[in-house]
XYZ file of C-alpha atoms in Angstrom:
312
model
C -16.108 -55.408 47.768
C -16.555 -57.185 44.438
C -18.183 -55.947 41.233
C -19.712 -58.630 39.007
C -21.477 -57.946 35.742
C -22.891 -59.367 32.559
C -22.722 -58.015 29.024
C -23.734 -59.267 25.589
C -20.950 -57.879 23.386
C -22.972 -58.283 20.159
C -21.152 -60.413 17.626
C -17.615 -59.790 18.818
C -15.807 -61.006 15.709
C -12.681 -59.699 14.060
C -13.257 -57.802 10.812
C -14.256 -59.692 7.721
C -16.110 -62.960 7.545
C -19.882 -63.203 7.643
C -20.560 -61.700 11.075
C -17.779 -59.303 11.997
C -17.464 -55.636 11.080
C -16.736 -55.192 7.406
C -13.738 -52.901 7.909
C -10.844 -52.562 10.303
C -11.993 -49.033 11.180
C -15.457 -50.272 12.178
C -13.875 -53.024 14.276
C -11.564 -50.587 16.045
C -14.515 -48.276 16.770
C -16.447 -51.192 18.258
C -13.556 -52.210 20.515
C -12.973 -48.622 21.612
C -16.622 -48.150 22.600
C -16.750 -51.457 24.474
C -13.484 -50.714 26.279
C -14.692 -47.278 27.423
C -17.767 -48.824 29.003
C -15.728 -51.506 30.785
C -13.348 -48.858 32.096
C -16.236 -46.745 33.383
C -17.883 -49.651 35.248
C -14.656 -51.183 36.608
C -15.903 -54.779 36.967
C -13.858 -57.388 38.767
C -15.569 -60.141 36.792
C -17.662 -59.712 33.661
C -19.741 -62.566 32.274
C -19.754 -62.056 28.509
C -21.932 -63.341 25.690
C -21.751 -63.339 21.881
C -17.986 -63.727 21.755
C -17.098 -64.867 18.259
C -13.322 -64.729 17.973
C -11.421 -65.373 21.230
C -8.661 -63.144 19.861
C -11.153 -60.280 19.592
C -11.961 -60.628 23.296
C -8.255 -60.569 24.087
C -7.875 -57.386 22.054
C -10.804 -55.881 23.947
C -9.184 -56.806 27.268
C -5.963 -55.135 26.166
C -7.816 -51.944 25.283
C -9.685 -51.979 28.596
C -6.317 -51.940 30.370
C -4.966 -53.948 33.277
C -4.560 -57.679 33.728
C -7.488 -59.879 32.692
C -8.065 -63.613 32.675
C -10.282 -64.972 29.920
C -12.201 -68.234 29.810
C -14.716 -69.256 27.153
C -17.192 -72.057 26.556
C -17.622 -73.941 23.292
C -19.317 -71.961 20.495
C -22.755 -72.527 18.993
C -23.393 -73.219 15.314
C -23.085 -69.480 14.587
C -19.672 -69.377 16.240
C -20.604 -67.317 19.321
C -20.065 -68.361 22.929
C -20.258 -67.237 26.546
C -17.371 -66.736 28.920
C -15.686 -64.557 31.504
C -13.394 -61.551 31.508
C -11.919 -61.325 34.995
C -9.364 -59.422 37.057
C -9.547 -62.257 39.601
C -8.191 -65.756 39.048
C -10.742 -68.072 37.431
C -10.900 -71.656 38.680
C -13.274 -74.623 38.744
C -14.356 -74.325 35.114
C -17.303 -76.452 34.012
C -19.639 -76.323 31.014
C -23.255 -77.432 30.949
C -25.319 -77.956 27.812
C -27.333 -81.192 28.000
C -30.936 -80.852 29.177
C -31.690 -82.505 32.538
C -32.298 -86.238 32.262
C -36.077 -86.143 32.678
C -36.617 -83.235 30.286
C -37.540 -84.375 26.778
C -35.968 -82.801 23.672
C -37.888 -79.862 22.222
C -38.976 -79.209 18.640
C -36.942 -76.600 16.762
C -38.443 -76.342 13.260
C -41.292 -77.301 10.946
C -39.493 -80.486 9.894
C -39.880 -81.870 13.407
C -36.209 -81.769 14.331
C -35.552 -81.694 18.064
C -32.711 -80.816 20.388
C -31.828 -81.981 23.868
C -29.100 -79.468 24.605
C -28.554 -75.736 24.954
C -27.625 -73.927 21.771
C -24.785 -72.235 23.652
C -23.264 -74.088 26.628
C -23.264 -72.204 29.916
C -19.938 -71.814 31.692
C -19.203 -71.972 35.420
C -16.168 -70.495 37.115
C -15.109 -69.779 40.688
C -13.321 -66.672 41.956
C -11.993 -66.136 45.452
C -12.229 -62.786 47.187
C -12.025 -61.827 50.837
C -11.660 -65.474 51.828
C -14.920 -66.423 50.079
C -15.353 -68.620 47.003
C -17.909 -67.076 44.655
C -19.282 -69.376 41.953
C -20.404 -67.665 38.745
C -22.409 -69.056 35.829
C -22.454 -67.214 32.492
C -25.297 -68.100 30.143
C -27.073 -66.943 26.979
C -30.535 -68.369 26.431
C -32.353 -68.775 23.115
C -33.114 -65.455 21.471
C -36.548 -63.876 21.114
C -35.449 -62.594 17.703
C -36.761 -65.287 15.372
C -34.907 -66.814 12.443
C -36.931 -68.589 9.759
C -35.928 -71.206 7.133
C -33.344 -69.948 4.680
C -31.952 -67.460 7.189
C -34.951 -65.138 6.886
C -35.727 -62.690 9.691
C -39.301 -62.150 8.488
C -42.005 -64.856 8.375
C -43.998 -65.752 5.285
C -47.215 -65.439 7.241
C -48.546 -65.144 10.771
C -48.895 -68.892 11.215
C -45.191 -69.413 10.512
C -44.315 -66.602 12.897
C -46.420 -68.144 15.660
C -44.952 -71.621 15.177
C -41.345 -70.421 15.283
C -42.077 -68.265 18.311
C -43.276 -71.447 20.047
C -40.123 -73.304 19.016
C -37.958 -70.466 20.391
C -39.965 -70.248 23.612
C -39.736 -74.004 24.145
C -35.977 -73.922 23.674
C -35.543 -70.938 25.977
C -37.644 -72.602 28.687
C -35.684 -75.853 28.418
C -32.394 -73.948 28.557
C -33.575 -72.049 31.630
C -34.487 -75.374 33.259
C -31.012 -76.681 32.409
C -29.304 -73.712 34.072
C -31.692 -74.000 37.031
C -30.823 -77.676 37.499
C -27.134 -76.782 37.285
C -27.537 -74.048 39.913
C -29.496 -76.412 42.154
C -26.655 -78.924 41.969
C -24.045 -76.262 42.716
C -25.996 -74.960 45.717
C -26.820 -78.434 47.046
C -29.304 -76.922 49.473
C -26.592 -74.700 50.981
C -27.528 -71.357 49.466
C -27.254 -69.654 52.841
C -23.578 -70.563 52.876
C -22.611 -70.969 49.230
C -22.099 -67.815 47.165
C -23.519 -68.315 43.673
C -24.457 -65.892 40.904
C -26.113 -66.709 37.578
C -25.449 -63.963 35.046
C -26.341 -63.560 31.422
C -28.529 -62.658 28.521
C -31.751 -64.490 29.409
C -33.536 -63.036 26.377
C -36.655 -62.130 28.318
C -37.763 -59.704 30.976
C -37.852 -59.990 34.742
C -41.328 -61.483 35.107
C -41.290 -63.701 32.016
C -41.913 -67.364 32.775
C -38.491 -68.442 31.507
C -36.729 -65.856 33.687
C -38.681 -66.556 36.864
C -38.087 -70.269 36.346
C -34.476 -69.667 37.352
C -35.371 -68.188 40.723
C -36.550 -71.350 42.407
C -39.319 -71.375 45.039
C -41.406 -68.174 44.920
C -42.353 -66.125 47.925
C -39.401 -63.981 48.975
C -38.462 -61.937 45.920
C -36.875 -58.528 46.469
C -39.372 -55.847 47.481
C -41.990 -58.397 48.579
C -43.248 -58.967 52.156
C -41.546 -62.362 52.267
C -38.061 -61.121 51.455
C -36.912 -60.757 55.075
C -38.477 -64.012 56.292
C -36.551 -67.236 56.664
C -37.855 -69.943 54.390
C -36.978 -73.579 53.799
C -36.508 -72.755 50.104
C -33.681 -70.315 50.811
C -31.068 -73.001 50.304
C -32.021 -73.395 46.653
C -33.466 -70.002 45.774
C -31.896 -67.345 43.563
C -32.857 -63.674 43.787
C -33.084 -61.536 40.650
C -31.397 -58.189 41.357
C -33.428 -56.330 38.720
C -35.600 -54.440 41.268
C -32.461 -52.800 42.679
C -31.739 -50.981 39.406
C -33.007 -47.414 39.375
C -36.258 -47.510 37.398
C -35.223 -45.058 34.681
C -32.129 -47.177 34.005
C -33.848 -50.565 34.338
C -33.278 -51.743 30.780
C -30.484 -53.474 28.899
C -31.810 -53.382 25.336
C -34.120 -51.202 23.277
C -36.219 -53.179 20.794
C -38.309 -51.303 18.230
C -38.064 -48.251 20.479
C -39.249 -50.082 23.620
C -36.879 -50.482 26.544
C -36.587 -53.945 28.079
C -34.401 -55.633 30.679
C -33.329 -58.997 29.272
C -29.872 -59.262 30.883
C -29.980 -60.349 34.510
C -27.980 -61.163 37.628
C -29.449 -63.685 40.085
C -27.712 -64.488 43.365
C -27.989 -66.965 46.218
C -29.009 -66.181 49.808
C -25.347 -65.815 50.801
C -24.967 -62.869 48.429
C -28.346 -61.145 48.263
C -27.863 -59.248 51.516
C -24.431 -58.038 50.412
C -25.593 -56.099 47.352
C -24.815 -52.389 47.661
C -25.784 -51.257 44.158
C -26.971 -52.567 40.783
C -26.482 -50.404 37.693
C -26.657 -50.561 33.920
C -24.017 -49.096 31.622
C -24.334 -46.824 28.635
C -25.221 -47.857 25.094
C -27.861 -50.047 23.552
C -29.206 -48.393 20.383
C -32.683 -49.500 19.352
C -32.677 -52.754 17.361
C -35.057 -54.372 14.901
C -35.661 -57.973 13.879
C -32.654 -57.803 11.521
C -29.455 -57.929 13.604
C -27.407 -57.454 10.425
C -28.376 -53.792 10.375
C -25.842 -53.127 13.159
C -22.951 -55.059 11.696
C -20.654 -52.010 11.524
C -22.056 -50.191 14.561
C -19.721 -49.389 17.464
C -20.272 -50.795 20.932
C -23.082 -53.261 21.574
C -26.858 -53.337 21.196
C -27.007 -54.369 24.885
C -26.199 -52.355 27.987
C -24.140 -54.138 30.656
C -25.654 -54.884 34.063
C -23.331 -54.705 37.063
C -23.792 -55.470 40.783
C -21.488 -54.288 43.542
C -21.393 -56.481 46.628
C -19.822 -55.831 49.989
C -18.752 -59.243 51.276
C -17.153 -57.943 54.450
C-alpha cells in the first residue's frame, strides 16, 4: 500500500519579507495547522506547491513528525516552487520547464512579451515500494487568479480583464502541454507496465480543457463505458482520479464561496486499477482575487488530495 498526495501549501515562507506571515506567531500557527493535516492523512509521498523558503518546508516536516526526504525544483520569479515531501527515498530527479520544441511561445502581457517556458518548473522523482518503481511528477500550472500591470489584482476595465484572462489561459494550456509531453516521454508507450502519477495544482477543474489535455487519448475515463476496455491508447493515457472522491468532498479550494476541484492526481494504466480510495483533507477557507488577504491565516487556502493504492 502507498499513499500519494498533492497539496498547495499557500505561500510557505518564513515570517517577514513580502510574502510570509507578518509575525512569528502567525507563522507558527500556519505550520501547526499544516502539520496536523499531514499527520491526519499519513501520506508516504506528498507533492507540494507554493514552497517559498526551503527551510520553512523543513520546519513543517519536523512538526509533522517522522523522517522525511525533501526535494525542490527551482523557484519562479515570486520565489515559490514545487517539490516533494516523502517518507520514501527520492531518486531520479529531473526538472522540466521548456515548452515542447514545436510549441511556440505564448503572449503574457499587453506589451507583447512572450514566454517559452513554464513559470514554475515541474519536478520528477522516483520512489520504490513493494518492488515497483513509481514515477511522480509535481507541477503547478499558471493561476486563474489574474495579476495586472503594477501588481494590481483588479482590472481597469472589462477589456483588460478579458485580455489577461486569455494570456493566463494560453500559459496554462502551454504548461499543461509541456507536462503532457514530459509524461509521454516517461511512459514511452509502456503505461501498462510503468507506474506514473502526475500530481499538482492544475488551477482548473476536472473537465477544463487544460486539465483534460493531460489525460491523453479520450475514451476510457473513470466511470465511462470505455474504462474497462483495452485500448491502444492505454500505453500513453493518464486517468484523473477525481471521480473517485466522494461528491460532497470533491473540492480542493473555495473561491468566492464556490467549491472547485483544481488540485488533481492522474495515474497511468499500471496504477489506475490499484486505487483503493481518494480523499481530500480539511481546510480551504474561501478566497477572493486578492491572495494577500490570507497572509497571516493558518493552514492553506487549498485542501490536499490523497490517493491510496494497493500495489500488491
